[in-house]
mmCIF file of C-alpha atoms and ligand atoms in Angstrom:
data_model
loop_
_atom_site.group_PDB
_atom_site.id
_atom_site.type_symbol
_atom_site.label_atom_id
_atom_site.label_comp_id
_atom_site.label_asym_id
_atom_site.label_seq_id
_atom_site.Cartn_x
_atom_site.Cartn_y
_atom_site.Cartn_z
ATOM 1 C CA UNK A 1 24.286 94.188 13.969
ATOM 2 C CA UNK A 2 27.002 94.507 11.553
ATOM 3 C CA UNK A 3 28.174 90.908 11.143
ATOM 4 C CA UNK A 4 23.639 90.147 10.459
ATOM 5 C CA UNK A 5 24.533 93.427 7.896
ATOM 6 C CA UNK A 6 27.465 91.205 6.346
ATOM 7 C CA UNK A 7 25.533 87.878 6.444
ATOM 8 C CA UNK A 8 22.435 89.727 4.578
ATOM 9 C CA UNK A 9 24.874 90.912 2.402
ATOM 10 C CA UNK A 10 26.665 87.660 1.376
ATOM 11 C CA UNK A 11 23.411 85.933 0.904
ATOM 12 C CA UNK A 12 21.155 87.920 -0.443
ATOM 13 C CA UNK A 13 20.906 87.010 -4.351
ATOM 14 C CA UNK A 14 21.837 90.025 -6.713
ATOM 15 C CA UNK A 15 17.971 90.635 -7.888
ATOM 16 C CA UNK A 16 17.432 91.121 -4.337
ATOM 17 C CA UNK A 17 16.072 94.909 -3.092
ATOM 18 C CA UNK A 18 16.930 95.818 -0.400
ATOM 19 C CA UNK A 19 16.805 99.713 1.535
ATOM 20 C CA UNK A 20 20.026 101.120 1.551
ATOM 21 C CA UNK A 21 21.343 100.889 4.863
ATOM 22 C CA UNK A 22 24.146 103.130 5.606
ATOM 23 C CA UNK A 23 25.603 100.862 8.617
ATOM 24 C CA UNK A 24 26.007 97.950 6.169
ATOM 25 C CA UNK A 25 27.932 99.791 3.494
ATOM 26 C CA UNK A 26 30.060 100.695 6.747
ATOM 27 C CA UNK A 27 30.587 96.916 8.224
ATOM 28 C CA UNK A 28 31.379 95.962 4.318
ATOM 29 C CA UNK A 29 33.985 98.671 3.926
ATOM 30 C CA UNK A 30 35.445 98.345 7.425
ATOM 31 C CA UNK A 31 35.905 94.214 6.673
ATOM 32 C CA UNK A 32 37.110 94.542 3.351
ATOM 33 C CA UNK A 33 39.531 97.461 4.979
ATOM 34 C CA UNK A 34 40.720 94.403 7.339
ATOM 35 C CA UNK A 35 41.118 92.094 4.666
ATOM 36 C CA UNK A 36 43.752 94.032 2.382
ATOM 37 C CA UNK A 37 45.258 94.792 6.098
ATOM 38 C CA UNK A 38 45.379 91.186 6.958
ATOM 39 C CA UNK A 39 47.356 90.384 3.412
ATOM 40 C CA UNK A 40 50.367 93.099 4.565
ATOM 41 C CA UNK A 41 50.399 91.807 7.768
ATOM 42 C CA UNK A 42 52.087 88.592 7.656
ATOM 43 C CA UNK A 43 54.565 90.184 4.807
ATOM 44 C CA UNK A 44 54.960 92.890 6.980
ATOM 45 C CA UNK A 45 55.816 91.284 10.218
ATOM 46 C CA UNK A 46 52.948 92.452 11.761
ATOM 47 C CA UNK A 47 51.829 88.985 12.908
ATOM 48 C CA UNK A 48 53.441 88.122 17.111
ATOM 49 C CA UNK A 49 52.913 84.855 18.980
ATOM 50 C CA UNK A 50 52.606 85.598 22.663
ATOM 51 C CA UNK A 51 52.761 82.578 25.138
ATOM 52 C CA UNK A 52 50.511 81.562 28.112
ATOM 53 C CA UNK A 53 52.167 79.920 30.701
ATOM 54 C CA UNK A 54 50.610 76.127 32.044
ATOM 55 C CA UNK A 55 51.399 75.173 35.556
ATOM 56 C CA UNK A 56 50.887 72.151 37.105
ATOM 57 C CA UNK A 57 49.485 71.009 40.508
ATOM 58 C CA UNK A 58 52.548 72.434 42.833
ATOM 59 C CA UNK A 59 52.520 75.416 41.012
ATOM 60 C CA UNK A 60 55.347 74.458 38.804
ATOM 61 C CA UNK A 61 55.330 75.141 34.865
ATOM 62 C CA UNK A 62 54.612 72.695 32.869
ATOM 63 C CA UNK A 63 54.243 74.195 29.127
ATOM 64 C CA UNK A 64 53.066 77.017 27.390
ATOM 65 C CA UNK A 65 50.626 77.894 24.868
ATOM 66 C CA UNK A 66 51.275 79.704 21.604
ATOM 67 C CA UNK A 67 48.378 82.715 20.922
ATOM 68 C CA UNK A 68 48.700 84.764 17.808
ATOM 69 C CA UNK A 69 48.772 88.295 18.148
ATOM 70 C CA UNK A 70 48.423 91.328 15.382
ATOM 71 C CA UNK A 71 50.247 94.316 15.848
ATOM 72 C CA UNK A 72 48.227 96.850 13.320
ATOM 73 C CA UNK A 73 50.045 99.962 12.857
ATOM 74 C CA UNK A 74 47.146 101.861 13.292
ATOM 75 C CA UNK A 75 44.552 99.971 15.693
ATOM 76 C CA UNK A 76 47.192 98.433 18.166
ATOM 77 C CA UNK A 77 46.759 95.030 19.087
ATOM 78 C CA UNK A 78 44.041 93.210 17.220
ATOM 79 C CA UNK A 79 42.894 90.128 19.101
ATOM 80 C CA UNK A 80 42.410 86.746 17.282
ATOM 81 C CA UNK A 81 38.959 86.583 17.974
ATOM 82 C CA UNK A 82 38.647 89.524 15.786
ATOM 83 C CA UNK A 83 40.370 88.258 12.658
ATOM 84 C CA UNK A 84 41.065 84.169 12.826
ATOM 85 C CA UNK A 85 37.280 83.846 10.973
ATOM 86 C CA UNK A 86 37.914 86.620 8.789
ATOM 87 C CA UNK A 87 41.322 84.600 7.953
ATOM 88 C CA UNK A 88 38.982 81.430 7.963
ATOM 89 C CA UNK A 89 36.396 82.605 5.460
ATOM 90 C CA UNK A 90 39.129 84.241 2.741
ATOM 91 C CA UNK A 91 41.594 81.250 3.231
ATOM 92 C CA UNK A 92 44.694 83.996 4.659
ATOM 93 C CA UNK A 93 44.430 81.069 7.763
ATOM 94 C CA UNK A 94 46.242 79.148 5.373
ATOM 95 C CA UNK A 95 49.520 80.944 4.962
ATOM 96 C CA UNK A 96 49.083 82.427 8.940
ATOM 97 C CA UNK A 97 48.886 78.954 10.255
ATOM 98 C CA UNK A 98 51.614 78.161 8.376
ATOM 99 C CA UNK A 99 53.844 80.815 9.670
ATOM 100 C CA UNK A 100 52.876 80.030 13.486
ATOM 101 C CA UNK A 101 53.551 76.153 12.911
ATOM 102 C CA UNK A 102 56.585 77.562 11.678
ATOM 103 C CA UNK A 103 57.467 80.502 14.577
ATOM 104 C CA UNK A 104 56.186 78.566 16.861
ATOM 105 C CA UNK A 105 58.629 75.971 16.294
ATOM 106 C CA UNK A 106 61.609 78.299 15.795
ATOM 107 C CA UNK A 107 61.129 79.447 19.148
ATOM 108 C CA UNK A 108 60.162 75.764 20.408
ATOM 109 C CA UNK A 109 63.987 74.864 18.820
ATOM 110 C CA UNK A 110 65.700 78.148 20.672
ATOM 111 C CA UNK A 111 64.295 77.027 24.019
ATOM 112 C CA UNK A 112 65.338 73.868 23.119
ATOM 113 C CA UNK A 113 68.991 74.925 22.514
ATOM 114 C CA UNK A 114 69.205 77.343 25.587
ATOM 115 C CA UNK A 115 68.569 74.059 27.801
ATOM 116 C CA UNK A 116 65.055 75.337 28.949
ATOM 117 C CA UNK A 117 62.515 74.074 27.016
ATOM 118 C CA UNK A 118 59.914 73.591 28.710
ATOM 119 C CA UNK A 119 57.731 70.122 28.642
ATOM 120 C CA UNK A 120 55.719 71.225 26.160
ATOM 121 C CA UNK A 121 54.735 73.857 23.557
ATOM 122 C CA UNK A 122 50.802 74.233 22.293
ATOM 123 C CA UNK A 123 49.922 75.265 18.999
ATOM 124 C CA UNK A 124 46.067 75.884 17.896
ATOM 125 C CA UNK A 125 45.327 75.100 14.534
ATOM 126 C CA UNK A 126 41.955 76.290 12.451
ATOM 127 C CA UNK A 127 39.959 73.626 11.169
ATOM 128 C CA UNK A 128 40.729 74.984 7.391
ATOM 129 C CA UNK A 129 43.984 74.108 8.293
ATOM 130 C CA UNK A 130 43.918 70.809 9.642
ATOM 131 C CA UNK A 131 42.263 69.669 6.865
ATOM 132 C CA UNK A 132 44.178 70.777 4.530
ATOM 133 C CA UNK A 133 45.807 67.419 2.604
ATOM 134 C CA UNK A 134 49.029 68.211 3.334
ATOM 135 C CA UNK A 135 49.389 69.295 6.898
ATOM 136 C CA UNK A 136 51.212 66.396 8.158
ATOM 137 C CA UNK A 137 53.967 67.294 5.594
ATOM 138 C CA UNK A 138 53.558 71.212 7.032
ATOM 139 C CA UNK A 139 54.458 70.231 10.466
ATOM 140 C CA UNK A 140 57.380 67.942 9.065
ATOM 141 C CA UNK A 141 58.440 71.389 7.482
ATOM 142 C CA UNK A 142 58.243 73.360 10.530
ATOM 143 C CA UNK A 143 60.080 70.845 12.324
ATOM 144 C CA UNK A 144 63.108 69.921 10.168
ATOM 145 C CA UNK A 145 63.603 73.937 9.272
ATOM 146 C CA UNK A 146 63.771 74.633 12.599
ATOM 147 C CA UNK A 147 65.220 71.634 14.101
ATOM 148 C CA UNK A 148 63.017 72.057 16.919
ATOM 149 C CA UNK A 149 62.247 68.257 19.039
ATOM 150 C CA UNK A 150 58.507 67.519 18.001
ATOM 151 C CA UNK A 151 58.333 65.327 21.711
ATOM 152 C CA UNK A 152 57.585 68.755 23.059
ATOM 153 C CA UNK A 153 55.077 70.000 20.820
ATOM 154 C CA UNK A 154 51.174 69.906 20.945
ATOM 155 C CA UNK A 155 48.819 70.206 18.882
ATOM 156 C CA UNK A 156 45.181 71.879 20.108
ATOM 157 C CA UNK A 157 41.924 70.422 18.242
ATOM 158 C CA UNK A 158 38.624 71.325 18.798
ATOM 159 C CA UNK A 159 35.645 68.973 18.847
ATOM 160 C CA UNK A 160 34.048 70.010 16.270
ATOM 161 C CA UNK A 161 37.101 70.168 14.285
ATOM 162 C CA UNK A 162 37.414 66.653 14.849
ATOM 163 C CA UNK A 163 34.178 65.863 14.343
ATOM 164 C CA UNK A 164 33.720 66.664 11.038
ATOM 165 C CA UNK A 165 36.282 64.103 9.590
ATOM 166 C CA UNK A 166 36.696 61.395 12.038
ATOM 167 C CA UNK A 167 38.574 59.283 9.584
ATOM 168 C CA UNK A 168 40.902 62.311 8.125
ATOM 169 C CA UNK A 169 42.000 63.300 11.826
ATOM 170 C CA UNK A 170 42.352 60.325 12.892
ATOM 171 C CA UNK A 171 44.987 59.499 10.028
ATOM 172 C CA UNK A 172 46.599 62.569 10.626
ATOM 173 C CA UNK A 173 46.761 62.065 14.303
ATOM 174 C CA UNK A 174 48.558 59.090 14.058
ATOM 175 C CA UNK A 175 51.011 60.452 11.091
ATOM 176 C CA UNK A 176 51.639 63.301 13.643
ATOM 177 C CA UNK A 177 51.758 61.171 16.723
ATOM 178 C CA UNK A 178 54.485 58.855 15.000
ATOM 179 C CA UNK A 179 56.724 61.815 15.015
ATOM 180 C CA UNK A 180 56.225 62.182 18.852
ATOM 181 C CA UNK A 181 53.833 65.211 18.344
ATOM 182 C CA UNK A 182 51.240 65.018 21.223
ATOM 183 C CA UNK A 183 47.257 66.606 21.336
ATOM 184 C CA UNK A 184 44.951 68.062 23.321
ATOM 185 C CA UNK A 185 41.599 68.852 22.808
ATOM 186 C CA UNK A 186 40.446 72.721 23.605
ATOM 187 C CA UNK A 187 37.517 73.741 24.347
ATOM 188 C CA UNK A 188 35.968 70.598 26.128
ATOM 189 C CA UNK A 189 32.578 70.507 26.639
ATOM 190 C CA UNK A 190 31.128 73.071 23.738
ATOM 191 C CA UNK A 191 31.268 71.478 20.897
ATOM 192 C CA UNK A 192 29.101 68.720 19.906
ATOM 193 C CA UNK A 193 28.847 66.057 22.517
ATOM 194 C CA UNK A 194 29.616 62.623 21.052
ATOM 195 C CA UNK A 195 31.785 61.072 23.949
ATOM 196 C CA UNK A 196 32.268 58.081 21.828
ATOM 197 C CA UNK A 197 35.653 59.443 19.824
ATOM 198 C CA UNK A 198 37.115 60.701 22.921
ATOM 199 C CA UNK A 199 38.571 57.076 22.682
ATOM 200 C CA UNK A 200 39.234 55.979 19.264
ATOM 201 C CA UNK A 201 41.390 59.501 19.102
ATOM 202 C CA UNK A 202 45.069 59.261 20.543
ATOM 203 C CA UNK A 203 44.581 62.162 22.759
ATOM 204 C CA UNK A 204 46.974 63.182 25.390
ATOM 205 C CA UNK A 205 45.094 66.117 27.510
ATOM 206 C CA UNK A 206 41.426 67.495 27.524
ATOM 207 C CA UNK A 207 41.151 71.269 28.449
ATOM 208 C CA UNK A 208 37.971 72.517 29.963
ATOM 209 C CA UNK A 209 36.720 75.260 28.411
ATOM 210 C CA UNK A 210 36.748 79.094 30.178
ATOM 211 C CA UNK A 211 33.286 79.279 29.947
ATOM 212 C CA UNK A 212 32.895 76.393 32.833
ATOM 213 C CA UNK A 213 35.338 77.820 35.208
ATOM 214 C CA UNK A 214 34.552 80.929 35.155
ATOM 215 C CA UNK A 215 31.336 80.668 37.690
ATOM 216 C CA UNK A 216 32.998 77.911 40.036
ATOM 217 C CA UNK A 217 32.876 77.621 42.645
ATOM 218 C CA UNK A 218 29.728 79.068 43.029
ATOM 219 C CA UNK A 219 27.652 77.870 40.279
ATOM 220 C CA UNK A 220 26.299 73.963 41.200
ATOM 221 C CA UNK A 221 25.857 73.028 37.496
ATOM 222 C CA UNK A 222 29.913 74.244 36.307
ATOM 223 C CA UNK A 223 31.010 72.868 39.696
ATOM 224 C CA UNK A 224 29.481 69.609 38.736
ATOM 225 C CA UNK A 225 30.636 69.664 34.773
ATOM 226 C CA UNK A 226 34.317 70.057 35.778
ATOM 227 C CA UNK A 227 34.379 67.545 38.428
ATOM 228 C CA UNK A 228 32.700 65.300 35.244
ATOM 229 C CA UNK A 229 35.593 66.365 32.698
ATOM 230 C CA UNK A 230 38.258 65.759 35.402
ATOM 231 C CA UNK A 231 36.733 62.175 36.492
ATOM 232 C CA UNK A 232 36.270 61.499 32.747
ATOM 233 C CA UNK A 233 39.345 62.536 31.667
ATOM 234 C CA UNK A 234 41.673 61.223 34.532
ATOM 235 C CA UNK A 235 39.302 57.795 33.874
ATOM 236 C CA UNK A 236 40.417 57.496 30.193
ATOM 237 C CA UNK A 237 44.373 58.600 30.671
ATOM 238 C CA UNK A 238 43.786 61.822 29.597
ATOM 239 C CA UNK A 239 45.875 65.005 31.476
ATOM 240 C CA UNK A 240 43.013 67.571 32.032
ATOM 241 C CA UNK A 241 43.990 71.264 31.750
ATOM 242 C CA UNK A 242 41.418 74.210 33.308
ATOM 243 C CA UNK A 243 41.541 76.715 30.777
ATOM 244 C CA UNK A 244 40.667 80.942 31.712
ATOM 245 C CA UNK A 245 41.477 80.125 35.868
ATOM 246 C CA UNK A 246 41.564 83.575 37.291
ATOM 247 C CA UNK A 247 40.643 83.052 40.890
ATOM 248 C CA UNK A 248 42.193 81.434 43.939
ATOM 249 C CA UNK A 249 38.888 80.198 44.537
ATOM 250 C CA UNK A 250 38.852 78.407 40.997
ATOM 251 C CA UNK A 251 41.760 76.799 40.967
ATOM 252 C CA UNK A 252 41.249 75.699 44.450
ATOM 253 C CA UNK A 253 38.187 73.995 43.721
ATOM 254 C CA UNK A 254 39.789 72.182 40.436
ATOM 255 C CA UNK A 255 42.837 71.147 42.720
ATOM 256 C CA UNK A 256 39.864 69.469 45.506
ATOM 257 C CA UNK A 257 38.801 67.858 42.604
ATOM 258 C CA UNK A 258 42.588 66.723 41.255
ATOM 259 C CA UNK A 259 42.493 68.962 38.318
ATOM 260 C CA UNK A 260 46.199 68.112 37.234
ATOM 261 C CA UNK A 261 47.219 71.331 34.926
ATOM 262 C CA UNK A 262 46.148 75.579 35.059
ATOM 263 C CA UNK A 263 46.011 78.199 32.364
ATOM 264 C CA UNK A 264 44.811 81.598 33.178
ATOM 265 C CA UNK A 265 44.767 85.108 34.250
ATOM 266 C CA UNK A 266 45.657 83.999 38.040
ATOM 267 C CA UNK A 267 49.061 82.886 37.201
ATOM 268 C CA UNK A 268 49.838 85.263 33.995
ATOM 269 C CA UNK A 269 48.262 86.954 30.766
ATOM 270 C CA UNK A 270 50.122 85.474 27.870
ATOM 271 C CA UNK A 271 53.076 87.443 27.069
ATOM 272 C CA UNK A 272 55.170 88.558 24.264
ATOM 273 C CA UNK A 273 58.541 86.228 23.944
ATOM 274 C CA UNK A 274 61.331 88.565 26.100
ATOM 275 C CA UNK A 275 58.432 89.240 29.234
ATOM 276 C CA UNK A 276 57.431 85.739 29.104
ATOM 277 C CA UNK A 277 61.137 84.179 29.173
ATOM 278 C CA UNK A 278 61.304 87.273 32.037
ATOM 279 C CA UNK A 279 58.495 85.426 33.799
ATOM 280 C CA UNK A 280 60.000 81.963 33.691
ATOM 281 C CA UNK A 281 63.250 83.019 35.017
ATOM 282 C CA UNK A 282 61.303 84.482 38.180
ATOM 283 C CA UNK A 283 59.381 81.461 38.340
ATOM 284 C CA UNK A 284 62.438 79.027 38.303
ATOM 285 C CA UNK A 285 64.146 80.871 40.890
ATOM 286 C CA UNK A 286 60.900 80.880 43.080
ATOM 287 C CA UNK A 287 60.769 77.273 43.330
HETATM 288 P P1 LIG B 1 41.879 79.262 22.920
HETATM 289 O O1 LIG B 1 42.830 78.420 22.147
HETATM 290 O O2 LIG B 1 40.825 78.575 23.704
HETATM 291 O O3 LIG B 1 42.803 80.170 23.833
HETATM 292 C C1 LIG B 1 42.467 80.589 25.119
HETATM 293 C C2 LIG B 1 42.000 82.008 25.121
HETATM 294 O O4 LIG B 1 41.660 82.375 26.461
HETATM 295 C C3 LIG B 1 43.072 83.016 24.701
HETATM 296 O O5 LIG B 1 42.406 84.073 24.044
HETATM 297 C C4 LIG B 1 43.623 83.481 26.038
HETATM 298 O O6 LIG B 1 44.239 84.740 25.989
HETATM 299 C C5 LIG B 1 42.362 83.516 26.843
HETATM 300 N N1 LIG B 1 42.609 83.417 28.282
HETATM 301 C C6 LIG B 1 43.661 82.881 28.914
HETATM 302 N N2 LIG B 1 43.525 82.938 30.244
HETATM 303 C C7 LIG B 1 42.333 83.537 30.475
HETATM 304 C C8 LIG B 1 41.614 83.895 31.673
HETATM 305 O O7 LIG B 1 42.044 83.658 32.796
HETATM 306 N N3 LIG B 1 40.413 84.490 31.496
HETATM 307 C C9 LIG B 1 39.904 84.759 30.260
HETATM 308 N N4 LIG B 1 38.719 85.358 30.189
HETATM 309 N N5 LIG B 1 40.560 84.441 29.112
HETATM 310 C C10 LIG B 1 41.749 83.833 29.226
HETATM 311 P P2 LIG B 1 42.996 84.721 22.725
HETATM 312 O O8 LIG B 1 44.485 84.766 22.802
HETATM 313 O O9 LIG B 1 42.240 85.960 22.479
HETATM 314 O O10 LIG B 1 42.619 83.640 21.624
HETATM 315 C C11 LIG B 1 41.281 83.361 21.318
HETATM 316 C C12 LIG B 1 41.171 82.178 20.418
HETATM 317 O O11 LIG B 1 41.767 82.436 19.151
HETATM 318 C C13 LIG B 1 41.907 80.944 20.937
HETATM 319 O O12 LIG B 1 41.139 80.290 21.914
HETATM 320 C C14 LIG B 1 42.062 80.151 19.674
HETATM 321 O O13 LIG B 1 40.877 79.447 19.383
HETATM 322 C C15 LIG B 1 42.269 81.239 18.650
HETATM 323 N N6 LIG B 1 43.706 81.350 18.360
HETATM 324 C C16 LIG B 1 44.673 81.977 19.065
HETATM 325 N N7 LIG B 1 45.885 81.849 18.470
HETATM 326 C C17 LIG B 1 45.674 81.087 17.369
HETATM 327 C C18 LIG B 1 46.526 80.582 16.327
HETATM 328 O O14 LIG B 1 47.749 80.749 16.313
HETATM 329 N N8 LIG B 1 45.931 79.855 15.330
HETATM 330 C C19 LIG B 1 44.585 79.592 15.345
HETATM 331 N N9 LIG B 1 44.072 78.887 14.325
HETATM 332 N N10 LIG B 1 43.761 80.043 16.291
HETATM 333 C C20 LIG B 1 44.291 80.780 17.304
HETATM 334 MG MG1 LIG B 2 43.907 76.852 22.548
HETATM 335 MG MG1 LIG B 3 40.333 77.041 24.680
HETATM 336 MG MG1 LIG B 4 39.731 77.614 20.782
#
């Protein structure tokens, strides 16, 4: 109810009556609270990336992908689902994605430097982002401050992100790709269907979004949409990741069905930097 509140708000013109509503006056102050919060956050450090660990077929791990985190000193962790499209709509996505192209790499380049990097490191960027005109030139930045080796970063699109300037990604792809950056696209199979691009983009992995593993094996319709992506994908070269695994039973049925890489609950949350290096170490000596 709040974010209709908000959205009445926003568009309603300014000769517009309307009853006072005491839960919209709420929402308003409560986002606008968030927004000044938002600003101190990145100067104050408030701002984490945690890391996800990606495993292959035998269980081994493969990569690892970056998630932002916001450590509020009052509401505790603040997942990004709760303020990436505030970030979005007041343009703060521009300076945050910034700073996790830039952390991301930093800690891409210590890895690197310890002698365990792993194969490689995802990074989601917002669509305000992408498309900003100078992005290619951000990621140089991020990887000649840090010295990190861009042949182990990824970069995570989204359909509709691509989508919405073929031409522009595609230029920036290749810009990015020249520097040995590679892609993947997140979220497969909820954005806009046009299967058509899936080719003319240079596209290393396809993950399948959480929303079509989480009812396998049981559910006939996801079982047969993730055997699709993983024919599809496997068909045009493409590594295809399961995204939000959290059962034995799920990533059985993706491994039946030669599902090549895992993400998910089942194997580990994503974890702040020292528990997640913790996690690897137990992993490597497991094998
Ligand atoms: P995403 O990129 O699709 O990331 C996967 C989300 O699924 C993450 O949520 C992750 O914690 C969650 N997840 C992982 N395994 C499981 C599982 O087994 N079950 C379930 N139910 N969920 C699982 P998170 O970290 O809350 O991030 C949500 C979204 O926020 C991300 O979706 C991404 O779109 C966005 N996001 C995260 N970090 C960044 C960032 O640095 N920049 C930008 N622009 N967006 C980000
Ligand atoms: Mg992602
Ligand atoms: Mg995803
Ligand atoms: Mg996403």
């Amino acid at each position: 109810y709040a974010d209709v509140a908000m959205y009445q708000a926003k568009t309603a013109g300014r000769d517009t009556l309307r009853f006072y509503d005491p839960s919209m006056q709420t929402a308003l102050e409560e986002r606008s609270q968030l927004e000044s919060d938002l600003h101190l956050a990145l100067a104050d450090e408030q701002l984490q990336l945690y890391y996800q660990v990606q495993l292959n077929d035998q269980q081994q791990l493969i990569g690892a992908e970056a998630l932002l985190r916001w450590q509020h000193p009052q509401r505790g962790l603040v997942p990004p689902g709760q303020f990436i499209p505030l970030a979005e709509e007041t343009g703060l996505i521009l300076p945050i994605g910034q700073w996790v192209l830039q952390q991301a790499c930093r800690q891409l380049a210590a890895w690197q430097r310890a002698g365990n990097a792993l194969q490689q490191l995802s990074v989601n960027v917002s669509a305000r982002q992408f498309r900003q005109p100078d992005f290619v030139a951000q990621v140089e930045d991020a990887l000649a401050s840090s010295g990190a080796d861009p042949t182990q970063l990824m970069i995570e699109l989204t359909e509709s992100m691509v989508l919405d300037d073929v031409e522009d990604t595609l230029h920036k792809m290749q810009a990015l790709r020249r520097l040995g950056i590679s892609f993947s696209l997140d979220d497969f199979g909820t954005g806009n269907s046009s299967l058509a691009y899936l080719t003319r983009l240079p596209l290393d992995e396809l993950k399948i979004d959480k929303s079509f593993i989480l009812n396998l094996p049981h559910s006939r319709n996801d079982a047969i949409i993730a055997q699709t992506i993983i024919a599809m994908a496997t068909g045009l070269g493409l590594r295809v990741l399961a995204e939000g695994v959290e059962t034995r039973a799920q990533r059985d049925f993706l491994q039946q069905h030669h599902c090549q890489a895992y993400q998910g609950f089942l194997f580990s949350r994503p974890l702040p930097q020292a528990e997640f290096d913790q996690l690897r170490q137990q992993l490597a000596a497991a094998v």
